[in-house]
PDB file of C-alpha atoms in Angstrom:
ATOM      1  CA  MET A   1      25.182  29.402  12.185  1.00 91.00           C
ATOM      2  CA  ILE A   2      23.226  31.783  14.410  1.00 96.00           C
ATOM      3  CA  LEU A   3      25.149  34.771  15.711  1.00 98.00           C
ATOM      4  CA  ILE A   4      23.942  37.309  18.244  1.00 97.00           C
ATOM      5  CA  SER A   5      25.123  40.846  17.700  1.00 97.00           C
ATOM      6  CA  ILE A   6      27.060  42.521  20.520  1.00 98.00           C
ATOM      7  CA  ASP A   7      26.988  46.163  19.433  1.00 98.00           C
ATOM      8  CA  LEU A   8      29.350  48.283  21.511  1.00 98.00           C
ATOM      9  CA  MET A   9      29.009  52.014  22.026  1.00 97.00           C
ATOM     10  CA  ASP A  10      30.734  53.894  24.836  1.00 96.00           C
ATOM     11  CA  GLY A  11      31.443  50.585  26.560  1.00 97.00           C
ATOM     12  CA  LYS A  12      27.790  49.523  26.595  1.00 97.00           C
ATOM     13  CA  VAL A  13      25.720  46.977  24.695  1.00 97.00           C
ATOM     14  CA  VAL A  14      23.301  48.891  22.512  1.00 96.00           C
ATOM     15  CA  ARG A  15      21.003  48.408  19.545  1.00 95.00           C
ATOM     16  CA  LEU A  16      20.449  51.007  16.839  1.00 94.00           C
ATOM     17  CA  LEU A  17      17.514  51.463  14.496  1.00 94.00           C
ATOM     18  CA  LYS A  18      18.669  51.401  10.872  1.00 93.00           C
ATOM     19  CA  GLY A  19      22.178  52.364  11.966  1.00 91.00           C
ATOM     20  CA  ASN A  20      21.195  55.741  13.419  1.00 92.00           C
ATOM     21  CA  PRO A  21      23.514  56.506  16.390  1.00 91.00           C
ATOM     22  CA  LYS A  22      20.867  58.803  17.889  1.00 92.00           C
ATOM     23  CA  SER A  23      18.496  55.855  18.200  1.00 93.00           C
ATOM     24  CA  ALA A  24      20.780  53.867  20.523  1.00 93.00           C
ATOM     25  CA  ARG A  25      18.954  51.786  23.095  1.00 93.00           C
ATOM     26  CA  VAL A  26      21.182  50.603  25.928  1.00 94.00           C
ATOM     27  CA  TYR A  27      20.699  47.014  27.091  1.00 94.00           C
ATOM     28  CA  SER A  28      23.648  46.631  29.426  1.00 95.00           C
ATOM     29  CA  ASP A  29      26.823  48.292  30.680  1.00 95.00           C
ATOM     30  CA  ASP A  30      28.432  44.855  31.133  1.00 97.00           C
ATOM     31  CA  PRO A  31      29.147  43.469  27.640  1.00 97.00           C
ATOM     32  CA  VAL A  32      31.179  40.520  28.921  1.00 97.00           C
ATOM     33  CA  SER A  33      28.302  39.289  31.071  1.00 96.00           C
ATOM     34  CA  VAL A  34      25.841  39.676  28.205  1.00 96.00           C
ATOM     35  CA  ALA A  35      28.153  37.856  25.790  1.00 97.00           C
ATOM     36  CA  GLY A  36      28.666  35.046  28.268  1.00 96.00           C
ATOM     37  CA  LYS A  37      24.916  34.504  28.519  1.00 95.00           C
ATOM     38  CA  TRP A  38      24.568  34.228  24.742  1.00 96.00           C
ATOM     39  CA  ILE A  39      27.460  31.771  24.566  1.00 97.00           C
ATOM     40  CA  ASP A  40      25.945  29.671  27.359  1.00 95.00           C
ATOM     41  CA  MET A  41      22.761  29.486  25.275  1.00 94.00           C
ATOM     42  CA  GLY A  42      24.731  28.110  22.345  1.00 95.00           C
ATOM     43  CA  PHE A  43      25.006  31.179  20.134  1.00 97.00           C
ATOM     44  CA  GLY A  44      28.075  32.617  18.431  1.00 98.00           C
ATOM     45  CA  LEU A  45      28.977  36.289  18.827  1.00 98.00           C
ATOM     46  CA  HIS A  46      29.038  39.010  16.193  1.00 98.00           C
ATOM     47  CA  VAL A  47      30.896  41.830  17.964  1.00 98.00           C
ATOM     48  CA  VAL A  48      30.539  45.308  16.459  1.00 98.00           C
ATOM     49  CA  ASP A  49      32.629  48.283  17.576  1.00 98.00           C
ATOM     50  CA  LEU A  50      30.183  51.045  16.674  1.00 97.00           C
ATOM     51  CA  ASP A  51      32.423  53.785  18.041  1.00 96.00           C
ATOM     52  CA  ALA A  52      35.267  52.682  15.758  1.00 96.00           C
ATOM     53  CA  ALA A  53      32.920  52.386  12.788  1.00 95.00           C
ATOM     54  CA  LEU A  54      31.732  55.959  13.360  1.00 95.00           C
ATOM     55  CA  ASN A  55      35.205  57.348  14.151  1.00 93.00           C
ATOM     56  CA  MET A  56      34.128  58.140  17.702  1.00 94.00           C
ATOM     57  CA  GLY A  57      36.799  56.176  19.555  1.00 96.00           C
ATOM     58  CA  ASN A  58      36.889  52.437  20.132  1.00 97.00           C
ATOM     59  CA  ASN A  59      36.026  49.622  22.517  1.00 97.00           C
ATOM     60  CA  GLN A  60      39.258  47.659  22.124  1.00 96.00           C
ATOM     61  CA  LYS A  61      39.725  46.820  25.805  1.00 96.00           C
ATOM     62  CA  ILE A  62      36.242  45.344  26.009  1.00 97.00           C
ATOM     63  CA  ILE A  63      36.778  43.428  22.770  1.00 98.00           C
ATOM     64  CA  GLU A  64      39.969  41.950  24.191  1.00 97.00           C
ATOM     65  CA  ARG A  65      37.956  40.634  27.139  1.00 97.00           C
ATOM     66  CA  LEU A  66      35.203  39.294  24.898  1.00 98.00           C
ATOM     67  CA  LEU A  67      37.741  37.405  22.822  1.00 97.00           C
ATOM     68  CA  ARG A  68      38.877  35.484  25.903  1.00 96.00           C
ATOM     69  CA  LEU A  69      35.451  33.846  26.159  1.00 96.00           C
ATOM     70  CA  ASN A  70      34.824  30.371  24.801  1.00 95.00           C
ATOM     71  CA  GLY A  71      32.696  29.897  21.702  1.00 96.00           C
ATOM     72  CA  PHE A  72      32.707  31.374  18.212  1.00 98.00           C
ATOM     73  CA  LYS A  73      33.495  35.085  18.041  1.00 98.00           C
ATOM     74  CA  GLU A  74      33.837  37.414  15.078  1.00 98.00           C
ATOM     75  CA  VAL A  75      34.652  41.123  15.199  1.00 98.00           C
ATOM     76  CA  SER A  76      33.628  43.991  12.942  1.00 97.00           C
ATOM     77  CA  GLY A  77      33.355  47.763  12.973  1.00 97.00           C
ATOM     78  CA  GLY A  78      36.040  50.244  11.989  1.00 95.00           C
ATOM     79  CA  ILE A  79      38.581  47.641  10.842  1.00 97.00           C
ATOM     80  CA  ARG A  80      40.088  49.650   8.001  1.00 96.00           C
ATOM     81  CA  SER A  81      43.658  48.401   7.734  1.00 96.00           C
ATOM     82  CA  ALA A  82      45.208  44.995   7.204  1.00 97.00           C
ATOM     83  CA  GLU A  83      47.288  45.501  10.353  1.00 97.00           C
ATOM     84  CA  HIS A  84      44.165  46.085  12.437  1.00 97.00           C
ATOM     85  CA  ALA A  85      42.524  42.975  10.985  1.00 98.00           C
ATOM     86  CA  ARG A  86      45.545  40.824  11.789  1.00 98.00           C
ATOM     87  CA  ARG A  87      45.711  42.248  15.308  1.00 97.00           C
ATOM     88  CA  ILE A  88      42.089  41.275  15.945  1.00 97.00           C
ATOM     89  CA  LEU A  89      42.781  37.740  14.734  1.00 98.00           C
ATOM     90  CA  ASP A  90      45.898  37.540  16.911  1.00 97.00           C
ATOM     91  CA  MET A  91      43.749  38.571  19.872  1.00 96.00           C
ATOM     92  CA  GLY A  92      41.652  35.451  19.404  1.00 96.00           C
ATOM     93  CA  ALA A  93      38.856  36.285  16.984  1.00 98.00           C
ATOM     94  CA  ASP A  94      37.662  33.332  14.925  1.00 98.00           C
ATOM     95  CA  ARG A  95      36.847  35.670  12.067  1.00 98.00           C
ATOM     96  CA  VAL A  96      37.252  39.336  11.200  1.00 98.00           C
ATOM     97  CA  VAL A  97      34.607  41.164   9.195  1.00 98.00           C
ATOM     98  CA  ILE A  98      35.763  43.859   6.778  1.00 97.00           C
ATOM     99  CA  GLY A  99      33.407  46.461   5.351  1.00 96.00           C
ATOM    100  CA  THR A 100      34.647  49.893   4.286  1.00 96.00           C
ATOM    101  CA  MET A 101      38.205  48.770   3.537  1.00 96.00           C
ATOM    102  CA  ALA A 102      36.937  46.299   0.937  1.00 96.00           C
ATOM    103  CA  PHE A 103      35.669  49.234  -1.115  1.00 96.00           C
ATOM    104  CA  THR A 104      38.271  51.893  -0.352  1.00 96.00           C
ATOM    105  CA  ASP A 105      41.516  49.889  -0.167  1.00 96.00           C
ATOM    106  CA  ARG A 106      41.200  46.681  -2.160  1.00 95.00           C
ATOM    107  CA  GLN A 107      44.955  46.044  -2.051  1.00 96.00           C
ATOM    108  CA  SER A 108      44.935  45.858   1.729  1.00 96.00           C
ATOM    109  CA  LEU A 109      41.990  43.496   1.565  1.00 97.00           C
ATOM    110  CA  LEU A 110      43.838  41.302  -0.926  1.00 97.00           C
ATOM    111  CA  SER A 111      46.754  41.058   1.502  1.00 97.00           C
ATOM    112  CA  LEU A 112      44.390  39.248   3.893  1.00 97.00           C
ATOM    113  CA  LYS A 113      43.496  36.532   1.409  1.00 95.00           C
ATOM    114  CA  GLY A 114      43.668  33.127   3.019  1.00 94.00           C
ATOM    115  CA  LEU A 115      42.878  34.430   6.507  1.00 97.00           C
ATOM    116  CA  PRO A 116      39.462  33.959   8.182  1.00 98.00           C
ATOM    117  CA  VAL A 117      37.920  37.089   6.686  1.00 97.00           C
ATOM    118  CA  ALA A 118      34.343  37.865   5.707  1.00 98.00           C
ATOM    119  CA  VAL A 119      33.397  40.924   3.684  1.00 98.00           C
ATOM    120  CA  SER A 120      30.516  42.938   5.063  1.00 97.00           C
ATOM    121  CA  ILE A 121      28.086  44.077   2.371  1.00 97.00           C
ATOM    122  CA  ASP A 122      25.849  46.692   3.956  1.00 96.00           C
ATOM    123  CA  VAL A 123      22.943  47.427   1.656  1.00 96.00           C
ATOM    124  CA  SER A 124      20.595  50.376   1.234  1.00 94.00           C
ATOM    125  CA  ASN A 125      18.374  50.400  -1.861  1.00 92.00           C
ATOM    126  CA  GLU A 126      20.608  47.710  -3.403  1.00 94.00           C
ATOM    127  CA  ARG A 127      23.695  49.921  -3.027  1.00 96.00           C
ATOM    128  CA  VAL A 128      26.695  49.373  -0.782  1.00 97.00           C
ATOM    129  CA  SER A 129      27.033  51.629   2.246  1.00 96.00           C
ATOM    130  CA  ILE A 130      30.379  52.342   3.919  1.00 96.00           C
ATOM    131  CA  PHE A 131      31.928  54.297   6.827  1.00 95.00           C
ATOM    132  CA  GLY A 132      29.527  53.043   9.479  1.00 93.00           C
ATOM    133  CA  TRP A 133      26.601  53.239   7.052  1.00 92.00           C
ATOM    134  CA  GLN A 134      27.062  57.001   6.827  1.00 93.00           C
ATOM    135  CA  LYS A 135      27.935  57.026   3.104  1.00 95.00           C
ATOM    136  CA  ILE A 136      25.995  55.257   0.379  1.00 95.00           C
ATOM    137  CA  THR A 137      28.011  54.451  -2.716  1.00 96.00           C
ATOM    138  CA  GLU A 138      26.813  53.847  -6.260  1.00 97.00           C
ATOM    139  CA  ILE A 139      28.026  50.232  -6.094  1.00 97.00           C
ATOM    140  CA  ASN A 140      25.373  47.566  -6.613  1.00 97.00           C
ATOM    141  CA  PHE A 141      25.711  44.967  -3.864  1.00 96.00           C
ATOM    142  CA  LEU A 142      25.300  41.958  -6.149  1.00 95.00           C
ATOM    143  CA  GLN A 143      27.957  43.245  -8.520  1.00 96.00           C
ATOM    144  CA  ALA A 144      30.229  43.929  -5.546  1.00 96.00           C
ATOM    145  CA  MET A 145      29.944  40.334  -4.396  1.00 95.00           C
ATOM    146  CA  LYS A 146      30.717  38.976  -7.847  1.00 95.00           C
ATOM    147  CA  GLU A 147      33.829  41.178  -8.127  1.00 96.00           C
ATOM    148  CA  LEU A 148      35.027  40.198  -4.670  1.00 96.00           C
ATOM    149  CA  GLU A 149      34.453  36.548  -5.460  1.00 95.00           C
ATOM    150  CA  ARG A 150      36.657  36.935  -8.522  1.00 94.00           C
ATOM    151  CA  ASP A 151      39.308  38.417  -6.228  1.00 95.00           C
ATOM    152  CA  GLY A 152      39.240  35.290  -4.101  1.00 94.00           C
ATOM    153  CA  PHE A 153      36.739  36.201  -1.373  1.00 95.00           C
ATOM    154  CA  ASP A 154      33.609  34.119  -1.082  1.00 90.00           C
ATOM    155  CA  ARG A 155      32.446  34.645   2.487  1.00 96.00           C
ATOM    156  CA  PHE A 156      30.033  37.545   2.918  1.00 98.00           C
ATOM    157  CA  GLU A 157      27.808  39.039   5.578  1.00 98.00           C
ATOM    158  CA  ILE A 158      24.952  41.024   4.090  1.00 97.00           C
ATOM    159  CA  THR A 159      23.002  43.506   6.182  1.00 97.00           C
ATOM    160  CA  PHE A 160      19.893  45.187   4.843  1.00 96.00           C
ATOM    161  CA  ILE A 161      20.191  48.537   6.576  1.00 95.00           C
ATOM    162  CA  ASP A 162      16.584  49.656   6.204  1.00 93.00           C
ATOM    163  CA  MET A 163      15.500  46.520   8.066  1.00 95.00           C
ATOM    164  CA  ASP A 164      18.128  46.614  10.796  1.00 94.00           C
ATOM    165  CA  GLY A 165      16.735  46.925  14.303  1.00 92.00           C
ATOM    166  CA  THR A 166      13.127  46.791  13.120  1.00 94.00           C
ATOM    167  CA  ARG A 167      12.302  43.193  14.147  1.00 94.00           C
ATOM    168  CA  LEU A 168      10.157  42.962  11.009  1.00 93.00           C
ATOM    169  CA  GLY A 169      11.571  39.572  10.095  1.00 92.00           C
ATOM    170  CA  LEU A 170      13.148  38.013   7.035  1.00 92.00           C
ATOM    171  CA  ASN A 171      12.320  40.025   3.925  1.00 91.00           C
ATOM    172  CA  THR A 172      12.344  37.409   1.186  1.00 91.00           C
ATOM    173  CA  LYS A 173      12.034  40.005  -1.577  1.00 91.00           C
ATOM    174  CA  LEU A 174      15.382  41.507  -0.557  1.00 92.00           C
ATOM    175  CA  VAL A 175      17.254  38.216  -0.458  1.00 93.00           C
ATOM    176  CA  GLU A 176      15.699  36.477  -3.476  1.00 92.00           C
ATOM    177  CA  PRO A 177      18.056  38.187  -6.017  1.00 93.00           C
ATOM    178  CA  ILE A 178      21.111  36.682  -4.300  1.00 95.00           C
ATOM    179  CA  PRO A 179      22.365  33.762  -6.453  1.00 93.00           C
ATOM    180  CA  PHE A 180      21.613  30.449  -4.781  1.00 94.00           C
ATOM    181  CA  SER A 181      25.116  29.231  -5.580  1.00 93.00           C
ATOM    182  CA  MET A 182      26.586  31.947  -3.328  1.00 94.00           C
ATOM    183  CA  ARG A 183      24.201  31.604  -0.394  1.00 96.00           C
ATOM    184  CA  LYS A 184      26.041  28.762   1.329  1.00 96.00           C
ATOM    185  CA  ASN A 185      28.798  31.256   2.177  1.00 96.00           C
ATOM    186  CA  ILE A 186      26.549  34.170   3.154  1.00 97.00           C
ATOM    187  CA  ILE A 187      25.260  35.224   6.558  1.00 98.00           C
ATOM    188  CA  ILE A 188      22.381  37.672   6.421  1.00 97.00           C
ATOM    189  CA  SER A 189      21.085  40.233   8.875  1.00 96.00           C
ATOM    190  CA  GLY A 190      18.735  43.155   9.165  1.00 95.00           C
ATOM    191  CA  GLY A 191      15.447  42.759  11.032  1.00 94.00           C
ATOM    192  CA  ILE A 192      15.967  39.002  11.402  1.00 96.00           C
ATOM    193  CA  ARG A 193      13.979  37.361  14.192  1.00 96.00           C
ATOM    194  CA  LEU A 194      14.797  34.177  16.066  1.00 94.00           C
ATOM    195  CA  ASP A 195      11.681  32.687  14.480  1.00 94.00           C
ATOM    196  CA  ASP A 196      13.234  33.244  11.027  1.00 95.00           C
ATOM    197  CA  VAL A 197      16.206  30.940  11.546  1.00 94.00           C
ATOM    198  CA  GLU A 198      14.679  27.905   9.841  1.00 94.00           C
ATOM    199  CA  ALA A 199      13.474  30.009   6.905  1.00 95.00           C
ATOM    200  CA  VAL A 200      16.994  31.414   6.487  1.00 96.00           C
ATOM    201  CA  LYS A 201      18.400  27.890   6.372  1.00 95.00           C
ATOM    202  CA  GLY A 202      15.680  26.826   3.975  1.00 95.00           C
ATOM    203  CA  MET A 203      16.736  29.530   1.536  1.00 96.00           C
ATOM    204  CA  GLY A 204      20.246  28.100   1.478  1.00 97.00           C
ATOM    205  CA  PHE A 205      22.093  30.700   3.554  1.00 97.00           C
ATOM    206  CA  ALA A 206      24.961  29.824   5.879  1.00 97.00           C
ATOM    207  CA  GLY A 207      23.253  31.546   8.773  1.00 97.00           C
ATOM    208  CA  CYS A 208      22.049  34.836  10.180  1.00 97.00           C
ATOM    209  CA  ILE A 209      22.785  37.520  12.715  1.00 98.00           C
ATOM    210  CA  VAL A 210      20.032  38.319  15.188  1.00 97.00           C
ATOM    211  CA  GLY A 211      20.058  41.527  17.194  1.00 96.00           C
ATOM    212  CA  SER A 212      17.098  43.417  18.594  1.00 95.00           C
ATOM    213  CA  ASP A 213      14.693  40.473  18.463  1.00 95.00           C
ATOM    214  CA  ALA A 214      16.968  38.333  20.600  1.00 95.00           C
ATOM    215  CA  TYR A 215      17.448  41.067  23.183  1.00 95.00           C
ATOM    216  CA  GLU A 216      13.732  41.779  23.424  1.00 92.00           C
ATOM    217  CA  LYS A 217      12.639  38.134  23.513  1.00 89.00           C
ATOM    218  CA  ILE A 218      15.340  36.593  25.658  1.00 82.00           C
ATOM    219  CA  TYR A 219      17.918  38.845  27.254  1.00 67.00           C
ATOM    220  CA  SER A 220      15.592  41.536  28.603  1.00 63.00           C
ATOM    221  CA  LYS A 221      13.524  38.806  30.292  1.00 61.00           C
ATOM    222  CA  ASN A 222      16.541  37.085  31.852  1.00 57.00           C
ATOM    223  CA  SER A 223      18.784  40.018  32.684  1.00 53.00           C
TER     224      SER A 223
END
């Protein structure tokens, strides 16, 4: 599965470098149009509410419109309660992606067991980052996945923060430690290029999320 990231900030489609809000590059002020183009090209959508993740507001009205589009759509960013997760699913999301809540409120996460939920593992120097990547914990990301798997969650989305937005491509050294047996349920991101898709599949992963590379190679030329 190839997903294109729709990162929302102040109602616009943006891309950040390594999660730094000050690095935001605006690609469009019409997220629905952008999303529609990606869907028409056969991609799924990975929608991120950056404002919600950073406690700077939210883009709920835009997300509601995005979820009316055809095609696969998952939503992440600032979803820190079970009620919020269920509301997103009720709005039409095919999957909800939980990050911070998985590490700060495990009971609420457990209440979502059985629903189409993926846990976001955002990694910096092998440690899990939370609260919009603004806080790095002491939790090792591989250990976190094993614990979550024991709790009944086996679908993960791993982002390597120091690669995100760089367009440097698949870093095999970062992904090699991930057990092969778990990869079939893992989507990876962070610097991934469209040219890396086959390599990602070859390493046994379920798919990848492409951001900046897709916008620079395709959208900016066809906007």
